[in-house]
mmCIF file of C-alpha atoms in Angstrom:
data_model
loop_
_atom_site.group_PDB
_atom_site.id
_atom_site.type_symbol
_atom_site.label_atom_id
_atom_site.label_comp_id
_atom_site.label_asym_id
_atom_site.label_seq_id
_atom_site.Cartn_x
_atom_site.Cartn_y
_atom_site.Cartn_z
ATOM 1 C CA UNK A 1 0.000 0.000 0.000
ATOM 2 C CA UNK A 2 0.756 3.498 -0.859
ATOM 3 C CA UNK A 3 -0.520 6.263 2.145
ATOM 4 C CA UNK A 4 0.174 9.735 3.181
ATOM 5 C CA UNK A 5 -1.703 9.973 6.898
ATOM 6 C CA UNK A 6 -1.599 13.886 7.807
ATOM 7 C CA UNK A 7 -2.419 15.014 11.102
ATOM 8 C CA UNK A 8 -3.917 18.293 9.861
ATOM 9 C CA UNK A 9 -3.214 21.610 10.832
ATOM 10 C CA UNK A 10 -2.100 22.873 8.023
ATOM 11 C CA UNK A 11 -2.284 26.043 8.118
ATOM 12 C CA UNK A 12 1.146 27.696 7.390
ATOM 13 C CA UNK A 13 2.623 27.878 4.373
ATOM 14 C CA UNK A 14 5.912 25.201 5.757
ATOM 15 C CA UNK A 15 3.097 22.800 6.743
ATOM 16 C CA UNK A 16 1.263 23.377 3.284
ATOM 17 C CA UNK A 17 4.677 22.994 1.242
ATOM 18 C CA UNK A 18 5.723 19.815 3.570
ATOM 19 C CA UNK A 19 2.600 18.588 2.999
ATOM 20 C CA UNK A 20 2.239 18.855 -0.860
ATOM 21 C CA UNK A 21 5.749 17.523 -1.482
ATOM 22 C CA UNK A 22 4.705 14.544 -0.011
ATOM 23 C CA UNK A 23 1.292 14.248 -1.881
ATOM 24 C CA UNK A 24 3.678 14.733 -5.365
ATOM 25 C CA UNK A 25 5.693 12.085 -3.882
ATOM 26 C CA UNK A 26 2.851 10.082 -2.985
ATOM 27 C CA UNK A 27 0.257 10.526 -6.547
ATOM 28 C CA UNK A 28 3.892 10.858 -8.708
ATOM 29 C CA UNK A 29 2.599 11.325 -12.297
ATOM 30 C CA UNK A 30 -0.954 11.068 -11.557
ATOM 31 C CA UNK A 31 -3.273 13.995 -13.171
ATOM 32 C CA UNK A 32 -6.334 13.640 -11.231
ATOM 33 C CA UNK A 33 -6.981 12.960 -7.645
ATOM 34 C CA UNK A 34 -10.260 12.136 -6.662
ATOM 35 C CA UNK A 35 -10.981 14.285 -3.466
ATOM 36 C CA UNK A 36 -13.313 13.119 -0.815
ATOM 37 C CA UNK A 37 -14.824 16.405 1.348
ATOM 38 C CA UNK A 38 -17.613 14.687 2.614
ATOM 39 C CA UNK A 39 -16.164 15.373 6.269
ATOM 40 C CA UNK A 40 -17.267 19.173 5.978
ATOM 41 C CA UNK A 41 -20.839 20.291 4.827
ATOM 42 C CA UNK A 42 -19.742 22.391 1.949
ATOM 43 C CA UNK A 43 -18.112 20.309 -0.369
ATOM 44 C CA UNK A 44 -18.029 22.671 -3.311
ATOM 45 C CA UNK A 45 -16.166 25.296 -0.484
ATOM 46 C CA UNK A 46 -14.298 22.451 0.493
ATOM 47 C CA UNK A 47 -12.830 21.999 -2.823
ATOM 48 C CA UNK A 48 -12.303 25.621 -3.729
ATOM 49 C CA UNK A 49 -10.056 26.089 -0.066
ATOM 50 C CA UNK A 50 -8.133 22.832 -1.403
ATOM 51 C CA UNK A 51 -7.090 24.636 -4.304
ATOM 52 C CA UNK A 52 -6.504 28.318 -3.121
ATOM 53 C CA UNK A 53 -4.286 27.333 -0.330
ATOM 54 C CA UNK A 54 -2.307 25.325 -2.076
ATOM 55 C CA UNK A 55 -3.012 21.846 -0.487
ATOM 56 C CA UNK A 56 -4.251 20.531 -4.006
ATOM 57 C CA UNK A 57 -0.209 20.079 -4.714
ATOM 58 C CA UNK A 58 -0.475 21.028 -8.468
ATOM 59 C CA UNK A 59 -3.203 18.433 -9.174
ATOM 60 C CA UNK A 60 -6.453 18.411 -10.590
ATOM 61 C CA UNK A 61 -8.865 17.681 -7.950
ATOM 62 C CA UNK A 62 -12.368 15.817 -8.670
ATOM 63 C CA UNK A 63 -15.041 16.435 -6.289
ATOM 64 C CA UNK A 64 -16.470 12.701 -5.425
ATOM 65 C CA UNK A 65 -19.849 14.965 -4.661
ATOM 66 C CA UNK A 66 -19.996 16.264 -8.152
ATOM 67 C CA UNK A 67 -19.916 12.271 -9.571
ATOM 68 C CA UNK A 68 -23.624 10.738 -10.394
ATOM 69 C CA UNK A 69 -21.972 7.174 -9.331
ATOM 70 C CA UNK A 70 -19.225 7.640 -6.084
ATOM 71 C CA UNK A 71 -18.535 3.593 -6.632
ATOM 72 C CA UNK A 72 -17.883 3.770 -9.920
ATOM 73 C CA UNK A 73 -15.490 7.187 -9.398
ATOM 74 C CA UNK A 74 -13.443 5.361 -6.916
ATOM 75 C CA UNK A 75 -12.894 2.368 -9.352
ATOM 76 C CA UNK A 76 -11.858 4.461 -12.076
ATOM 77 C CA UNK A 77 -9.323 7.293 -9.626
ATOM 78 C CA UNK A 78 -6.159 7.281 -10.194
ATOM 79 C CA UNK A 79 -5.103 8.068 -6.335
ATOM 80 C CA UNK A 80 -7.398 9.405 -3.416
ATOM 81 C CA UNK A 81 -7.606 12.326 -0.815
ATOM 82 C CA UNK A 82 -9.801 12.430 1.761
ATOM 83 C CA UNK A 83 -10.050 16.000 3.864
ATOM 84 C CA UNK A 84 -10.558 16.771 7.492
ATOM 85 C CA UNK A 85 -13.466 17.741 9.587
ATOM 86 C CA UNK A 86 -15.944 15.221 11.600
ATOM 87 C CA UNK A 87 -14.843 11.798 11.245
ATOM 88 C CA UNK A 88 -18.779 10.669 12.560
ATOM 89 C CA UNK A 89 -20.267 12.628 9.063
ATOM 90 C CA UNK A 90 -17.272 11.185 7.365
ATOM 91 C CA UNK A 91 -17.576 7.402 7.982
ATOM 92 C CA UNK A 92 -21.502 8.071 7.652
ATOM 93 C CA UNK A 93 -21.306 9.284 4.271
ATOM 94 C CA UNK A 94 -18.609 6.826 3.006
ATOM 95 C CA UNK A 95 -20.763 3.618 4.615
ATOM 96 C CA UNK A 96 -23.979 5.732 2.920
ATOM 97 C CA UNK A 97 -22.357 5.470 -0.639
ATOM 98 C CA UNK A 98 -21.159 2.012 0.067
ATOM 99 C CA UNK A 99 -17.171 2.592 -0.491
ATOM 100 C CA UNK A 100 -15.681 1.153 2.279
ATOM 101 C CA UNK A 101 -15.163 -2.098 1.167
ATOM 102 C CA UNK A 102 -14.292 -0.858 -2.729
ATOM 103 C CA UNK A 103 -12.080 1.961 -0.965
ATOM 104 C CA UNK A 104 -10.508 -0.980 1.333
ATOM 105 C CA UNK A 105 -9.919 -3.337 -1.739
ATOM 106 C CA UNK A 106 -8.739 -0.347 -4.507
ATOM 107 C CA UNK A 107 -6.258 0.800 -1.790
ATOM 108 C CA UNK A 108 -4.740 -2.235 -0.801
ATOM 109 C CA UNK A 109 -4.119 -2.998 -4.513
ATOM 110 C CA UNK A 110 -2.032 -0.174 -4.722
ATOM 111 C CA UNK A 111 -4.180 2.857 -5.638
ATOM 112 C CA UNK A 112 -1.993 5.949 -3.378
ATOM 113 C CA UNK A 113 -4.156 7.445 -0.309
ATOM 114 C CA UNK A 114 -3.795 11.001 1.074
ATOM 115 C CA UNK A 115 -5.500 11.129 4.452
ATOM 116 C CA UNK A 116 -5.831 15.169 6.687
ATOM 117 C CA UNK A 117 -7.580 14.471 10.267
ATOM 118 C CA UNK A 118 -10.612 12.634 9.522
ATOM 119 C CA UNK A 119 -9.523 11.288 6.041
ATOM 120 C CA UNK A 120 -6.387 10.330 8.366
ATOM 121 C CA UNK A 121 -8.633 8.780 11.512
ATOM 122 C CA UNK A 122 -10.720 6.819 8.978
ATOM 123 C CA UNK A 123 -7.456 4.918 7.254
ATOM 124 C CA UNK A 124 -6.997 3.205 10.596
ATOM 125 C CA UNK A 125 -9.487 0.200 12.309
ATOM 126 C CA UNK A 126 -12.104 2.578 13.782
ATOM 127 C CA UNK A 127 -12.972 5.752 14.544
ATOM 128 C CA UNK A 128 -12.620 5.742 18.343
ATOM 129 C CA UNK A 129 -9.625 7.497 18.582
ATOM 130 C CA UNK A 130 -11.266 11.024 16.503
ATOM 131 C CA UNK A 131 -11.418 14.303 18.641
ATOM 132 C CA UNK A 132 -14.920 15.103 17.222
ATOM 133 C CA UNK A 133 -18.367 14.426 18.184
ATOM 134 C CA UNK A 134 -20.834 12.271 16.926
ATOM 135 C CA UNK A 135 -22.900 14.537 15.288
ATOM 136 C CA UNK A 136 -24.117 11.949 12.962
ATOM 137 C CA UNK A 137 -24.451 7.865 13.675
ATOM 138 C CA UNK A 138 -22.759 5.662 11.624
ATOM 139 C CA UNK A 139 -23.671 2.057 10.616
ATOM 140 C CA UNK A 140 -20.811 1.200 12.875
ATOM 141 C CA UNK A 141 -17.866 3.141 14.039
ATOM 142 C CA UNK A 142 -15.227 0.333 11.790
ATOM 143 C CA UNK A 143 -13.104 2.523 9.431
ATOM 144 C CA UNK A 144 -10.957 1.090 6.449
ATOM 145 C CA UNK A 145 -8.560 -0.490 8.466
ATOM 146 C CA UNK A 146 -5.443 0.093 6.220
ATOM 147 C CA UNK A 147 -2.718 0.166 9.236
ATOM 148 C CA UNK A 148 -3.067 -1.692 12.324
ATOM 149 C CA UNK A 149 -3.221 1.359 14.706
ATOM 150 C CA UNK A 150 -5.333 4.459 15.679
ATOM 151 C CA UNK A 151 -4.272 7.714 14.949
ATOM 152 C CA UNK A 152 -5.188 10.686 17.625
ATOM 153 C CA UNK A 153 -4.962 13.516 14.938
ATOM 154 C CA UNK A 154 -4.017 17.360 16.229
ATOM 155 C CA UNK A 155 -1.798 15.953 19.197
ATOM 156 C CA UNK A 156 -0.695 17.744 21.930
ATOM 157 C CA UNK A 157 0.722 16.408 24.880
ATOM 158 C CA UNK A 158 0.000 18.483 28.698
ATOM 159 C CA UNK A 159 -3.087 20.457 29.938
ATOM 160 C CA UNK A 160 -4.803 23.039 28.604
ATOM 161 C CA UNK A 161 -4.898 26.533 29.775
ATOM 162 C CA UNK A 162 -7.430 29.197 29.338
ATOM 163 C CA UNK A 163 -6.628 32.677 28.454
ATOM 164 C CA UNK A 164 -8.080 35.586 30.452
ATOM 165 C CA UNK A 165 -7.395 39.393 30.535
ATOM 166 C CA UNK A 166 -4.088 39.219 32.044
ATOM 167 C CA UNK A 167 -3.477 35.593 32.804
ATOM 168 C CA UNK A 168 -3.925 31.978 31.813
ATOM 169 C CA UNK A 169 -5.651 29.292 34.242
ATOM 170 C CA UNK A 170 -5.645 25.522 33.878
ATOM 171 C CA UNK A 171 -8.666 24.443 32.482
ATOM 172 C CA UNK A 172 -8.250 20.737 34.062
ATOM 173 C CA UNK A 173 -10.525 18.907 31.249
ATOM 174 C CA UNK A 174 -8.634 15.672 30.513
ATOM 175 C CA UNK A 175 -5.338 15.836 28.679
ATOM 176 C CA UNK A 176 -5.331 13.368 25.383
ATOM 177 C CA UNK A 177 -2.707 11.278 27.283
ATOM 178 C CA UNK A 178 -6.000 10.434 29.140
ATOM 179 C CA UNK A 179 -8.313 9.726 26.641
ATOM 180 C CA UNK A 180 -6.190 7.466 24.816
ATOM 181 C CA UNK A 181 -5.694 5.582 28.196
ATOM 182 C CA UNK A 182 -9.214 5.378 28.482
ATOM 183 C CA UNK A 183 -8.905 3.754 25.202
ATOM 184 C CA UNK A 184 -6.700 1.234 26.352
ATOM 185 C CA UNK A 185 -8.984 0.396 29.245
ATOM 186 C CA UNK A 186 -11.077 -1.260 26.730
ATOM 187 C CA UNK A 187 -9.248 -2.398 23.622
ATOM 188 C CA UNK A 188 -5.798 -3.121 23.197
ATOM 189 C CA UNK A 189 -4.799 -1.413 19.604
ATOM 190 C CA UNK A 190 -1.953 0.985 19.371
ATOM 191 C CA UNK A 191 -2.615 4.422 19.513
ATOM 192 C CA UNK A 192 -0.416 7.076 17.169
ATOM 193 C CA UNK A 193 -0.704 10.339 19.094
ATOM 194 C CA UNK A 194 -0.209 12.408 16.381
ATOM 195 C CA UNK A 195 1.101 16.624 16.399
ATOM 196 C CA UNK A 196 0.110 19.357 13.948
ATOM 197 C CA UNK A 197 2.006 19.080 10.983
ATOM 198 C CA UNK A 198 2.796 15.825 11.366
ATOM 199 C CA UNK A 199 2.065 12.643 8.895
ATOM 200 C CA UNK A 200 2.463 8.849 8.642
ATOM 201 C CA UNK A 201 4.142 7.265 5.268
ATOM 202 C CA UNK A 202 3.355 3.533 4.633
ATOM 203 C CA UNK A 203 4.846 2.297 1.754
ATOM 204 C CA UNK A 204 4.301 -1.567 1.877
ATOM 205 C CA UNK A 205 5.590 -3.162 5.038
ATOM 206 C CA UNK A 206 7.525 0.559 5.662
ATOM 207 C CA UNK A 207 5.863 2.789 8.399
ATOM 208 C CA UNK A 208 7.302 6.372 8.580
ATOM 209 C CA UNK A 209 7.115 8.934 10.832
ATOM 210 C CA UNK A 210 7.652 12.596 8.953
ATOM 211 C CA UNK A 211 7.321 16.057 9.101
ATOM 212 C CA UNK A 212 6.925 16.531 13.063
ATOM 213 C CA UNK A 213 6.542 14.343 16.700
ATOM 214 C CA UNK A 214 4.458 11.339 17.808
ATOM 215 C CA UNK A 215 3.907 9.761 20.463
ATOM 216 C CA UNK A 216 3.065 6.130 20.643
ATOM 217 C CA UNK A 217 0.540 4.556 23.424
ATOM 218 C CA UNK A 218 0.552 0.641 23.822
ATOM 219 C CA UNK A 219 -1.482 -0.915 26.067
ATOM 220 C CA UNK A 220 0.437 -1.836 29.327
ATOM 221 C CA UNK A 221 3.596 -0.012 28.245
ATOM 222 C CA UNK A 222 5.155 3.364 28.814
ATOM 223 C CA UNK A 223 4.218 5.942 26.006
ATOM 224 C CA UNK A 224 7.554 5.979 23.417
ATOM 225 C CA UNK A 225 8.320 9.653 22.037
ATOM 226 C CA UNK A 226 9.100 9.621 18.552
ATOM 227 C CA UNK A 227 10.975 12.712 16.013
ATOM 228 C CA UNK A 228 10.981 12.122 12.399
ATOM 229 C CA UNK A 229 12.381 10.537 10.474
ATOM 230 C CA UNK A 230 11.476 7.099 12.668
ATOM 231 C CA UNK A 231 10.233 3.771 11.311
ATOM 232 C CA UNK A 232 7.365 2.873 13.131
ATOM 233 C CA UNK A 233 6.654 -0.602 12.227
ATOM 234 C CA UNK A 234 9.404 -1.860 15.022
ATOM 235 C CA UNK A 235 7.541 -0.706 17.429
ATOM 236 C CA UNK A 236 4.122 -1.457 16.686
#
């Protein structure tokens, strides 16, 4: 398999250059990419923002929406991006159109996947490890499964503090650290905490961190802090 897995964030112009180098990298001489915004409600906005910012890397982008048959579009694309947003509306609308499976088979066979937050949370076994809420239900919350880990997009490690007029105080919600060991507390899958800017590159058996920090969380052991560039299938 062939995937770019972005944490999301990108919104300076060294995350948006990072982040299109590796899409060229990833698509090669492809022409069109087939985009997937079905994670946002506006999905002819959705496209348009791909495009002006940049994030489109050079390529054509084809609007899944805008195709009469979304089955028959993913057969025929020549690689895939799916954006960010909610991860619930996202897996709703791709078990809707009935494209997990084809998604699951076309990618496996070697047809390159870009992934940004949700489009990056739905590449992995489930969607339990998303920051978003279920503003939609899904059939079930099983993603494509293309690696054998969660992703916890938009990672940041510590507590959050809330800014007032001259000061900052703790907000004491719980950190991500703690959600992802609730996680653990019922299912034993790795979890990739992943920061801003940061992406995953499988290609075959070869799992890559690039581009910023992770931290890994398995079940029972203490969490490993990672910098790019660092294989990841060792430890997983």
């Amino acid at each position: 398999m062939q995937l770019l897995l972005s944490s999301g964030g990108l919104r300076t112009p060294e995350r948006v250059t990072f982040f299109a180098a590796q899409l060229r990298a990833l698509c090669g001489a492809t022409r069109r990419i087939l985009f997937v915004p079905w994670a946002l409600a506006d999905h002819d906005g959705y496209l348009g923002m791909m495009h002006e910012r940049g994030l489109d890397a050079g390529y054509e982008l084809q609007g899944i929406h805008r195709c009469q048959d979304p089955v028959r579009a993913v057969g025929e694309a020549e690689a895939i991006l799916i954006g960010g947003g909610n991860t619930f509306r996202l897996t709703h609308a791709l078990q809707r159109h009935g494209l997990v499976e084809v998604l699951r088979a076309r990618v496996r066979a070697g047809l390159p996947y870009a992934g940004i937050s949700a489009g990056t949370n739905v590449a992995c076994p489930t969607l339990c490890t998303s920051n978003d809420m279920p503003i939609v239900e899904p059939e079930s919350f099983e993603t494509l499964g293309l690696v054998p880990f969660q992703i916890n997009p938009h990672y940041y490690s510590g507590s959050n503090y809330v800014r007032t007029a001259d000061s900052y105080r703790e907000h004491f919600g719980e950190t991500r650290d703690q959600r992802i060991a609730e996680f653990h507390e019922e299912k034993a899958v790795p979890v990739l905490g992943l920061a801003e800017g940061a992406a995953v590159r499988v290609r075959e058996a070869s799992i890559e961190l690039i581009g910023g920090p992770a931290r890994l969380f398995r079940r029972g052991l203490a969490p490993l802090d990672l910098e790019p560039p660092a294989r990841l299938d060792s430890h997983l």
